Amino acid sequence: MCKRTRISIFVFHSLRKITMRKIITMLLTILPMLAYAQQSETIQLNEGWQFSQMNSDQWYDADVPGSVQRDLVRHGVLPDPFYGTNEEQLQWVEDVNWDFKKTFNVSAAQLQHDEALLQFEGLDTHAEVFLNGSRILRTQNMFIGYEVRVKELLVEGENNLYIRFHSPIEAMMPARDSFGYDYPAVNDHREEKLSIYSRKAPYHFGWDWGIRIVQMGIWKPVSLLLYNDARIEDYYVKQQLVTEEKAEIEHQLTIHALTKGDATLSYGYALNGKVLKSEQKEMYLAAGVNNLSFPATITDPQRWMPVNWGEQHLYDFFVTVTRGDHLIAEKHLRTGLRTVRLVQEPDEHGRSFYFEVNGIPLFAKGANYIPGEIFTTQQDEAYYENIFDQITDANMNFVRVWGGGIYENEEFYRQADERGILIWQDFIFACAPYPSDDLFLTNVREEAIYNIKRLRNHPSLAFWCGNNEIDEALTYWGWDKQYPKEVMQAWQEGYDKTFRQLLPLLVEEHDGTRSYIHGSPYDANWGNTEKFASSDVHDWGLWYGHLPFEAMAERLPRFASEFGFQSFPEMKTIRSFAPEEQWALESEVMQVHQKATTGNSLIKKYMEMYFPEPKSFEDFVYMGLVMQGNGMEESVEAMRRGRPYCMGALYWQINDDWPVVSWSSIDYYGNWKAQHYRMRNVLAPLALGVDEKEGMLHYYTLSDYLSDRNDLTLTVQVIDFTKGIQKEFREKVSATANASTIVKSYKLSDLLNEDEKAHTMLHAFLTDSNGEVISRKEHFFYWPNRLMLPLTTIESSVEYADGEYRVTLFSEKLAKDLFLEIPVQGARFSDNFINLLPGQQRTIVIRSPQLKAADRTAVTVKHMRETY
Ligand code: NHV
């Protein structure tokens, strides 16, 4: 987009009355009419790239942003990596160097600009960049955006850009060879462990849910910026103090001026399209970098609130620099005013671990997020909107960007800002020691500064965490038995240097408002529950520790930043990569799609603990989904009931980056597993919980709202699986704000006899004064292997419309965990894996643009009793 920004001071003054967005829009419409020399211009350089294997004459068109492997798949040179055992056929690509080339034109007028900056927002990873035969850049870090001054190298007419991407394997092998050991990077699926040497997304090298595709390429946009006089390189609205009465902020600006001299700085802010403040300052700009900082106070700020606590007010801040009657530079940013603090303070139990937002303690509900595509560049705007729809729909308020992925794109944080979702941001280091020599740390330093600056204006960004599990691993993962003392000691010292010294200093210097912890878990380990009282925990006692779901209630953490349970994706997704003859737990294709070495045996072990033996592979897949969903709901609910001792439940993991067996609650194609429906229920802003303990049943309200609800009725129905409602109890109850509270306790023996438990369930619901159901809680006394589930026939009918099918279901007897399937990927169901209560009629709405009335696409129904 070409921006012409020379205007008269008169026009500028009148424009200051409206928002920056409008200013920019108006500038773009008015200015081409002005007959002045253009001020700045951006030429996008994403089209017309070609790539080839080094020393080959075969050139292919390249999509930029993209990657070599993504394009080779597109051109049919490589097969669909997700299908069958094809993953293996992509592996050779990582060993080879790849060249990219492109020409672009620059006119004589464009060359008149004072300065030209080539901007590479992201190169993956070990690249040499040449412009017209001169090497202008060498990169070693995919997480840094680079800018190169190229004014002297540009020519009128055709210019040539050439980039060589070195194989990360070849580039890193000497480092490995000189160290003499392989690092304990078990998720790196190659014998030689090279991922830790390269500042490249760890998950590209494989993970225990991840396909390995070690990509190379231009993964973010490229452009050429031409400008005169000056540029605002950076703008930070630092929030020093925010209360209900006032926000004290500091405007921090980095202006790069090409010539020295006086200038006028104008700045201000708007809210909801209305300019609330606009001021001017005279100043002197030196040639080169000018760092400016000046305070400002906003009285009665409209504060940004997390979802369910109020609105997500976002202010538009703007700055312009003028010289005489020339507007020479401008910048706009959007942010919300709020405080977020991680509170780690000694208390009667140990030490707290919770987030306080605008001074109010917040129970963090949510999940761990991994990059949702192995081909990262497929994450476009629609992708981010979609994943945040799933986050919001499941009633989350917190998401952890886990350290084995990437620092996410702007759009990710923008979505979070707008929806009131808080973001826990790991620096990108996970599960292995990393080098800590000077060269490596210089690279890390530059990466950290770049990303702190890139993300610090987002109100959703709650805090920074040094890495995932490296501290825990150094102490507990048995490396000391595999490596000599000196190596262990060097890794420990390296850890301290990177995560206890370098990164916190950089966070303080370049952010200065957010909490930082050196790593997660902070102190605890899942095998040592005594530390649970003073830290966040990755509680893998469930799953790796073979503990039953029920155990999670007995070992509450202060904050669970990981815990999870695997399932296979539903058959629709399995069919997308495995032919029918491969539908078996240990088939070749299924094994390629199960990356966790103990995964299948653990699923089987747990299933034997809780379920009758499934009749078929398809039934096993279904049962596994139900097990994950119901078990995880139980665990999450226990944590939520456990507030204020426990103040967070972020499960592992919300999404997948390819079709695979994993801990995710949504599969790669966007199909909700049972777990995601269960999360929506248990994470509701006002949810109902139940704890069965020592012959008592305690009903809880679990509330995130900031005001009490006193108009509620709790109804508890005792339902026989075959005969229907046997008893019903009703109570007026109140839900205390921002708390988990027992609202009613029953003696179990008043509800039913011991011998009725195998064929009885409790159905509880909360209604408001209008009789609207606010939340439900269904409680079974056993898992299916001890239940006497009835055989039953489901009556169903479907109303077909374009984009929407309505399925009405009825059963005389209980149909537990009833699952509707439709062969359309990513279709959205109003509910699924439901308990269809005896004598109840339910309508489920299925939506997808792919659904057509005329197709009458088959909807199939399965419930628990049919599967064994
Ligand atoms: O295995 C599932 C997930 C990982 O994908 C991811 O790296 O940070 N997981 C498990 C653990 N942490 C994480 C816990 N790690 C261990 C468990 C048991 C023994 C050693 C390590 C995530």
PDB file of N, CA and C and ligand atoms in Angstrom, residues 187 207-209 400 402 431 468-469 472 477 526 538 540 544 562 652-653 663, ligand 1:
ATOM      1  N   ASN A 187      12.020 -34.921  22.098  1.00  0.00           N
ATOM      2  CA  ASN A 187      10.949 -34.644  21.153  1.00  0.00           C
ATOM      3  C   ASN A 187      11.471 -34.352  19.744  1.00  0.00           C
ATOM      4  N   TRP A 207       7.263 -33.628  17.778  1.00  0.00           N
ATOM      5  CA  TRP A 207       6.947 -33.551  19.217  1.00  0.00           C
ATOM      6  C   TRP A 207       6.174 -34.801  19.582  1.00  0.00           C
ATOM      7  N   ASP A 208       5.726 -34.930  20.818  1.00  0.00           N
ATOM      8  CA  ASP A 208       5.019 -36.178  21.128  1.00  0.00           C
ATOM      9  C   ASP A 208       3.553 -36.136  20.684  1.00  0.00           C
ATOM     10  N   TRP A 209       3.194 -35.135  19.912  1.00  0.00           N
ATOM     11  CA  TRP A 209       1.938 -35.049  19.159  1.00  0.00           C
ATOM     12  C   TRP A 209       2.236 -34.515  17.764  1.00  0.00           C
ATOM     13  N   ARG A 400      -2.306 -20.356  27.432  1.00  0.00           N
ATOM     14  CA  ARG A 400      -0.842 -20.330  27.523  1.00  0.00           C
ATOM     15  C   ARG A 400      -0.229 -20.609  26.146  1.00  0.00           C
ATOM     16  N   TRP A 402       2.621 -21.901  24.594  1.00  0.00           N
ATOM     17  CA  TRP A 402       3.611 -22.829  25.127  1.00  0.00           C
ATOM     18  C   TRP A 402       4.959 -22.695  24.402  1.00  0.00           C
ATOM     19  N   CYS A 431      11.729 -28.164  27.213  1.00  0.00           N
ATOM     20  CA  CYS A 431      11.999 -29.594  27.459  1.00  0.00           C
ATOM     21  C   CYS A 431      13.420 -30.066  27.184  1.00  0.00           C
ATOM     22  N   ASN A 468       9.516 -23.734  29.029  1.00  0.00           N
ATOM     23  CA  ASN A 468       8.694 -24.863  29.448  1.00  0.00           C
ATOM     24  C   ASN A 468       9.567 -25.984  30.000  1.00  0.00           C
ATOM     25  N   GLU A 469       9.452 -26.242  31.302  1.00  0.00           N
ATOM     26  CA  GLU A 469       9.918 -27.473  31.957  1.00  0.00           C
ATOM     27  C   GLU A 469      11.420 -27.731  31.969  1.00  0.00           C
ATOM     28  N   GLU A 472      12.593 -28.123  35.685  1.00  0.00           N
ATOM     29  CA  GLU A 472      12.090 -29.400  36.188  1.00  0.00           C
ATOM     30  C   GLU A 472      12.912 -30.557  35.615  1.00  0.00           C
ATOM     31  N   TRP A 477      14.462 -35.345  35.498  1.00  0.00           N
ATOM     32  CA  TRP A 477      14.292 -36.246  34.357  1.00  0.00           C
ATOM     33  C   TRP A 477      15.434 -37.251  34.184  1.00  0.00           C
ATOM     34  N   TRP A 526       5.556 -32.992  39.429  1.00  0.00           N
ATOM     35  CA  TRP A 526       4.341 -33.749  39.706  1.00  0.00           C
ATOM     36  C   TRP A 526       4.587 -34.963  40.589  1.00  0.00           C
ATOM     37  N   HIS A 538       2.823 -28.751  36.551  1.00  0.00           N
ATOM     38  CA  HIS A 538       2.392 -29.526  35.404  1.00  0.00           C
ATOM     39  C   HIS A 538       2.081 -30.894  35.978  1.00  0.00           C
ATOM     40  N   TRP A 540       1.276 -34.230  35.808  1.00  0.00           N
ATOM     41  CA  TRP A 540       1.176 -35.404  34.940  1.00  0.00           C
ATOM     42  C   TRP A 540       1.042 -36.701  35.735  1.00  0.00           C
ATOM     43  N   TYR A 544       0.892 -39.802  32.800  1.00  0.00           N
ATOM     44  CA  TYR A 544       2.217 -40.419  32.975  1.00  0.00           C
ATOM     45  C   TYR A 544       2.355 -41.146  34.311  1.00  0.00           C
ATOM     46  N   GLU A 562      -0.408 -27.220  33.371  1.00  0.00           N
ATOM     47  CA  GLU A 562      -0.536 -28.343  32.428  1.00  0.00           C
ATOM     48  C   GLU A 562      -1.100 -29.543  33.167  1.00  0.00           C
ATOM     49  N   TRP A 652      -3.694 -29.351  29.160  1.00  0.00           N
ATOM     50  CA  TRP A 652      -2.876 -29.664  27.997  1.00  0.00           C
ATOM     51  C   TRP A 652      -3.714 -30.493  27.062  1.00  0.00           C
ATOM     52  N   GLN A 653      -4.084 -30.113  25.921  1.00  0.00           N
ATOM     53  CA  GLN A 653      -3.762 -29.008  25.073  1.00  0.00           C
ATOM     54  C   GLN A 653      -5.013 -28.728  24.279  1.00  0.00           C
ATOM     55  N   TRP A 663      -3.439 -35.103  23.173  1.00  0.00           N
ATOM     56  CA  TRP A 663      -4.161 -34.649  24.356  1.00  0.00           C
ATOM     57  C   TRP A 663      -5.147 -33.529  24.019  1.00  0.00           C
TER      58      TRP A 663
HETATM   59  O1  NHV B   1       3.467 -35.181  26.760  1.00  0.00           O
HETATM   60  C1  NHV B   1       2.511 -34.192  26.645  1.00  0.00           C
HETATM   61  C2  NHV B   1       3.069 -32.811  26.905  1.00  0.00           C
HETATM   62  C3  NHV B   1       4.059 -32.340  25.849  1.00  0.00           C
HETATM   63  O2  NHV B   1       3.534 -32.410  24.576  1.00  0.00           O
HETATM   64  C4  NHV B   1       4.577 -30.931  26.146  1.00  0.00           C
HETATM   65  O3  NHV B   1       5.955 -30.920  25.927  1.00  0.00           O
HETATM   66  O4  NHV B   1       5.038 -29.387  27.977  1.00  0.00           O
HETATM   67  N1  NHV B   1       3.820 -32.759  28.166  1.00  0.00           N
HETATM   68  C5  NHV B   1       4.081 -33.704  29.102  1.00  0.00           C
HETATM   69  C6  NHV B   1       4.846 -33.087  30.043  1.00  0.00           C
HETATM   70  N2  NHV B   1       4.990 -31.787  29.647  1.00  0.00           N
HETATM   71  C7  NHV B   1       4.380 -31.602  28.484  1.00  0.00           C
HETATM   72  C8  NHV B   1       5.401 -33.710  31.259  1.00  0.00           C
HETATM   73  N3  NHV B   1       6.619 -34.280  30.990  1.00  0.00           N
HETATM   74  C9  NHV B   1       7.075 -35.460  31.522  1.00  0.00           C
HETATM   75  C10 NHV B   1       6.233 -36.452  31.979  1.00  0.00           C
HETATM   76  C11 NHV B   1       6.764 -37.596  32.510  1.00  0.00           C
HETATM   77  C12 NHV B   1       8.118 -37.787  32.604  1.00  0.00           C
HETATM   78  C13 NHV B   1       8.946 -36.813  32.139  1.00  0.00           C
HETATM   79  C14 NHV B   1       8.414 -35.671  31.584  1.00  0.00           C
HETATM   80  C15 NHV B   1       4.262 -30.445  27.555  1.00  0.00           C
END
